Amino acid sequence: MWEQSVTDGQVSRAVTLARENPELVAAALLAVGVGAVVAYALFRARRPAGVTFRRLLAEQDEIAVLMHPNPDPDAMSAALGVASLANQVGVDATVQYPGQIRHQENRAFRTVLDLDLDPIEHVSDLAAESVVLVDHNEPRGFGGADGVLPTAVVDHHPGDGSGERFTDVRTDYGATASVIAEYFEENGATPVPPDKHASETKSDLTLPTDTATGLLYGILADTKHLTVGASEPDFAAAAYLYPGVDQDRLDRIANPAVDAEVLEVKARAIAGRRIEGSFAVADVGGVNNVDAIPQAADELIQLEGVSAVVIIGERDGTVHLSGRSRDDRVHMGNAIDSVLSDVDNGDGGGHSRMGGGTITPTVDPTGDDGETTVDRDELTDALFRAMAGDV
């Protein structure tokens, strides 16, 4: 009885205090509201990115998973992973890309995994309003690309692009495939071994064998088998993927037939290289297969005494550059960007170990030949200066 009277008295005094000091009540309510907002924000911050991404996908009716122009295994595997995750939450996904798939490794990747990829030339070709960019963060390579506002972006390249509702750009990761593998793991997806069916895993979400195989190869391709640019998460992702990998298909992707022109271009690069110190530049002239240019760069960087290299080639009037560096003094992406930023219609960039760029032709209204040309000797000199830090 006495306890009840004490409680009643406390309530009475609290009511009187509230009536006499309404500003205190308002402040208390505000504090409670702010506390709730902060608590919710902390909860969201602790939620894994993969869970947030899956929930975003589940809100869509359909999505277009968009790769960068001329997609490589990292881009294709990341897109395959996003499409697989979307399909498992009841969302239709179409994987699309501008440009072409020419490199023998890329063609083998697509063929062995039997990927359904849809080429596009204009923004009107996009399969859905909700666009997810993978392995790049700014749409490019097709008409109207500047007008695309992606719903989500998942990438590992530096850049200023972002998604309207979701952005996950991890420049410390060696491959976008590692990010997507992490998403599956964060959602509790079970890798499906190549000799089993998904139903045998007794898991709500699974990582299909073809997706696991593709993601592992995407990691291996972008990190030179986990030896260049790889970070701890790349190794962790590879370990998670391994139980679901089909070793036979992995080997078939990794060892495709080599195009004869690729061997020719490599030979021209080696024979025609110009060396200054430990840096090399080789102009291989005209090519039919522009993917031979980065493959020549991969070959030349292995030569003894060469620590950084740029290969120059040309196809249909467009000059293509591909660079590689194993020299801590040379950030290849920045070196190529610094050179091409001073060239009309030049565009370049990339990572510290790998970079590339193009110079597209421009019409010269005063010239008889109709197009301006690039002085390749001056371009070579500029590349050497950039690699030496004289920019």
GROMACS .gro file of N, CA and C in nm, residues 2-59:
model
  174
    2TRP      N    1   0.190   0.118   0.087
    2TRP     CA    2   0.280   0.232   0.094
    2TRP      C    3   0.354   0.250  -0.038
    3GLU      N    4   0.394   0.134  -0.099
    3GLU     CA    5   0.464   0.139  -0.227
    3GLU      C    6   0.377   0.201  -0.335
    4GLN      N    7   0.247   0.168  -0.332
    4GLN     CA    8   0.156   0.221  -0.433
    4GLN      C    9   0.144   0.372  -0.420
    5SER      N   10   0.136   0.421  -0.293
    5SER     CA   11   0.121   0.565  -0.271
    5SER      C   12   0.246   0.640  -0.315
    6VAL      N   13   0.363   0.577  -0.294
    6VAL     CA   14   0.487   0.641  -0.339
    6VAL      C   15   0.488   0.654  -0.491
    7THR      N   16   0.445   0.546  -0.559
    7THR     CA   17   0.442   0.549  -0.706
    7THR      C   18   0.345   0.654  -0.757
    8ASP      N   19   0.228   0.661  -0.695
    8ASP     CA   20   0.128   0.761  -0.735
    8ASP      C   21   0.183   0.901  -0.715
    9GLY      N   22   0.259   0.920  -0.605
    9GLY     CA   23   0.315   1.052  -0.579
    9GLY      C   24   0.419   1.090  -0.682
   10GLN      N   25   0.498   0.993  -0.723
   10GLN     CA   26   0.600   1.020  -0.824
   10GLN      C   27   0.536   1.058  -0.957
   11VAL      N   28   0.431   0.988  -0.993
   11VAL     CA   29   0.361   1.019  -1.118
   11VAL      C   30   0.301   1.158  -1.112
   12SER      N   31   0.240   1.193  -0.995
   12SER     CA   32   0.178   1.324  -0.979
   12SER      C   33   0.280   1.435  -0.993
   13ARG      N   34   0.396   1.416  -0.930
   13ARG     CA   35   0.500   1.520  -0.939
   13ARG      C   36   0.552   1.531  -1.083
   14ALA      N   37   0.562   1.418  -1.152
   14ALA     CA   38   0.610   1.421  -1.291
   14ALA      C   39   0.514   1.496  -1.382
   15VAL      N   40   0.382   1.473  -1.358
   15VAL     CA   41   0.281   1.544  -1.438
   15VAL      C   42   0.289   1.693  -1.413
   16THR      N   43   0.301   1.732  -1.284
   16THR     CA   44   0.310   1.874  -1.250
   16THR      C   45   0.433   1.937  -1.312
   17LEU      N   46   0.548   1.864  -1.305
   17LEU     CA   47   0.671   1.916  -1.364
   17LEU      C   48   0.657   1.936  -1.515
   18ALA      N   49   0.590   1.842  -1.581
   18ALA     CA   50   0.572   1.852  -1.725
   18ALA      C   51   0.486   1.971  -1.763
   19ARG      N   52   0.381   1.996  -1.683
   19ARG     CA   53   0.293   2.109  -1.712
   19ARG      C   54   0.365   2.242  -1.693
   20GLU      N   55   0.450   2.247  -1.588
   20GLU     CA   56   0.519   2.372  -1.558
   20GLU      C   57   0.641   2.394  -1.647
   21ASN      N   58   0.694   2.287  -1.707
   21ASN     CA   59   0.816   2.298  -1.788
   21ASN      C   60   0.799   2.223  -1.921
   22PRO      N   61   0.712   2.271  -2.008
   22PRO     CA   62   0.688   2.201  -2.135
   22PRO      C   63   0.813   2.189  -2.222
   23GLU      N   64   0.907   2.288  -2.206
   23GLU     CA   65   1.028   2.284  -2.288
   23GLU      C   66   1.114   2.162  -2.253
   24LEU      N   67   1.109   2.120  -2.125
   24LEU     CA   68   1.185   2.001  -2.085
   24LEU      C   69   1.127   1.875  -2.150
   25VAL      N   70   0.994   1.870  -2.157
   25VAL     CA   71   0.929   1.756  -2.221
   25VAL      C   72   0.968   1.747  -2.369
   26ALA      N   73   0.966   1.864  -2.437
   26ALA     CA   74   1.002   1.867  -2.578
   26ALA      C   75   1.146   1.821  -2.600
   27ALA      N   76   1.236   1.868  -2.511
   27ALA     CA   77   1.376   1.829  -2.523
   27ALA      C   78   1.394   1.679  -2.502
   28ALA      N   79   1.319   1.625  -2.404
   28ALA     CA   80   1.329   1.482  -2.377
   28ALA      C   81   1.280   1.400  -2.494
   29LEU      N   82   1.169   1.441  -2.553
   29LEU     CA   83   1.116   1.370  -2.669
   29LEU      C   84   1.212   1.377  -2.787
   30LEU      N   85   1.274   1.496  -2.805
   30LEU     CA   86   1.372   1.512  -2.913
   30LEU      C   87   1.491   1.419  -2.892
   31ALA      N   88   1.538   1.410  -2.767
   31ALA     CA   89   1.651   1.323  -2.737
   31ALA      C   90   1.619   1.177  -2.766
   32VAL      N   91   1.496   1.138  -2.729
   32VAL     CA   92   1.454   1.000  -2.757
   32VAL      C   93   1.450   0.974  -2.907
   33GLY      N   94   1.398   1.073  -2.983
   33GLY     CA   95   1.390   1.059  -3.128
   33GLY      C   96   1.526   1.049  -3.193
   34VAL      N   97   1.618   1.137  -3.149
   34VAL     CA   98   1.754   1.134  -3.204
   34VAL      C   99   1.821   1.001  -3.170
   35GLY      N  100   1.800   0.956  -3.048
   35GLY     CA  101   1.858   0.828  -3.008
   35GLY      C  102   1.810   0.714  -3.094
   36ALA      N  103   1.682   0.717  -3.127
   36ALA     CA  104   1.626   0.611  -3.212
   36ALA      C  105   1.686   0.615  -3.352
   37VAL      N  106   1.703   0.737  -3.407
   37VAL     CA  107   1.762   0.752  -3.540
   37VAL      C  108   1.905   0.702  -3.541
   38VAL      N  109   1.981   0.741  -3.438
   38VAL     CA  110   2.120   0.698  -3.430
   38VAL      C  111   2.130   0.545  -3.418
   39ALA      N  112   2.042   0.489  -3.335
   39ALA     CA  113   2.042   0.344  -3.317
   39ALA      C  114   2.012   0.273  -3.448
   40TYR      N  115   1.916   0.326  -3.525
   40TYR     CA  116   1.882   0.265  -3.654
   40TYR      C  117   1.999   0.278  -3.751
   41ALA      N  118   2.065   0.396  -3.750
   41ALA     CA  119   2.178   0.417  -3.840
   41ALA      C  120   2.291   0.320  -3.809
   42LEU      N  121   2.317   0.299  -3.678
   42LEU     CA  122   2.421   0.204  -3.639
   42LEU      C  123   2.385   0.063  -3.681
   43PHE      N  124   2.257   0.029  -3.671
   43PHE     CA  125   2.211  -0.104  -3.712
   43PHE      C  126   2.233  -0.124  -3.862
   44ARG      N  127   2.199  -0.018  -3.941
   44ARG     CA  128   2.218  -0.028  -4.085
   44ARG      C  129   2.366  -0.038  -4.120
   45ALA      N  130   2.449   0.037  -4.044
   45ALA     CA  131   2.592   0.036  -4.072
   45ALA      C  132   2.653  -0.100  -4.046
   46ARG      N  133   2.599  -0.173  -3.948
   46ARG     CA  134   2.651  -0.305  -3.916
   46ARG      C  135   2.600  -0.412  -4.010
   47ARG      N  136   2.493  -0.382  -4.085
   47ARG     CA  137   2.438  -0.481  -4.177
   47ARG      C  138   2.537  -0.501  -4.292
   48PRO      N  139   2.575  -0.623  -4.324
   48PRO     CA  140   2.671  -0.647  -4.433
   48PRO      C  141   2.620  -0.589  -4.565
   49ALA      N  142   2.714  -0.541  -4.646
   49ALA     CA  143   2.678  -0.482  -4.775
   49ALA      C  144   2.604  -0.582  -4.863
   50GLY      N  145   2.645  -0.709  -4.854
   50GLY     CA  146   2.580  -0.811  -4.937
   50GLY      C  147   2.433  -0.829  -4.904
   51VAL      N  148   2.398  -0.818  -4.776
   51VAL     CA  149   2.258  -0.829  -4.736
   51VAL      C  150   2.179  -0.709  -4.787
   52THR      N  151   2.238  -0.591  -4.773
   52THR     CA  152   2.172  -0.470  -4.824
   52THR      C  153   2.150  -0.480  -4.974
   53PHE      N  154   2.251  -0.530  -5.046
   53PHE     CA  155   2.241  -0.544  -5.191
   53PHE      C  156   2.132  -0.644  -5.228
   54ARG      N  157   2.127  -0.758  -5.160
   54ARG     CA  158   2.023  -0.858  -5.191
   54ARG      C  159   1.883  -0.800  -5.168
   55ARG      N  160   1.866  -0.726  -5.060
   55ARG     CA  161   1.734  -0.667  -5.033
   55ARG      C  162   1.696  -0.564  -5.138
   56LEU      N  163   1.796  -0.489  -5.186
   56LEU     CA  164   1.768  -0.393  -5.293
   56LEU      C  165   1.725  -0.466  -5.420
   57LEU      N  166   1.795  -0.574  -5.453
   57LEU     CA  167   1.756  -0.652  -5.572
   57LEU      C  168   1.613  -0.703  -5.559
   58ALA      N  169   1.578  -0.751  -5.440
   58ALA     CA  170   1.446  -0.810  -5.419
   58ALA      C  171   1.333  -0.709  -5.437
   59GLU      N  172   1.365  -0.580  -5.430
   59GLU     CA  173   1.263  -0.476  -5.447
   59GLU      C  174   1.234  -0.447  -5.594
   0.00000   0.00000   0.00000
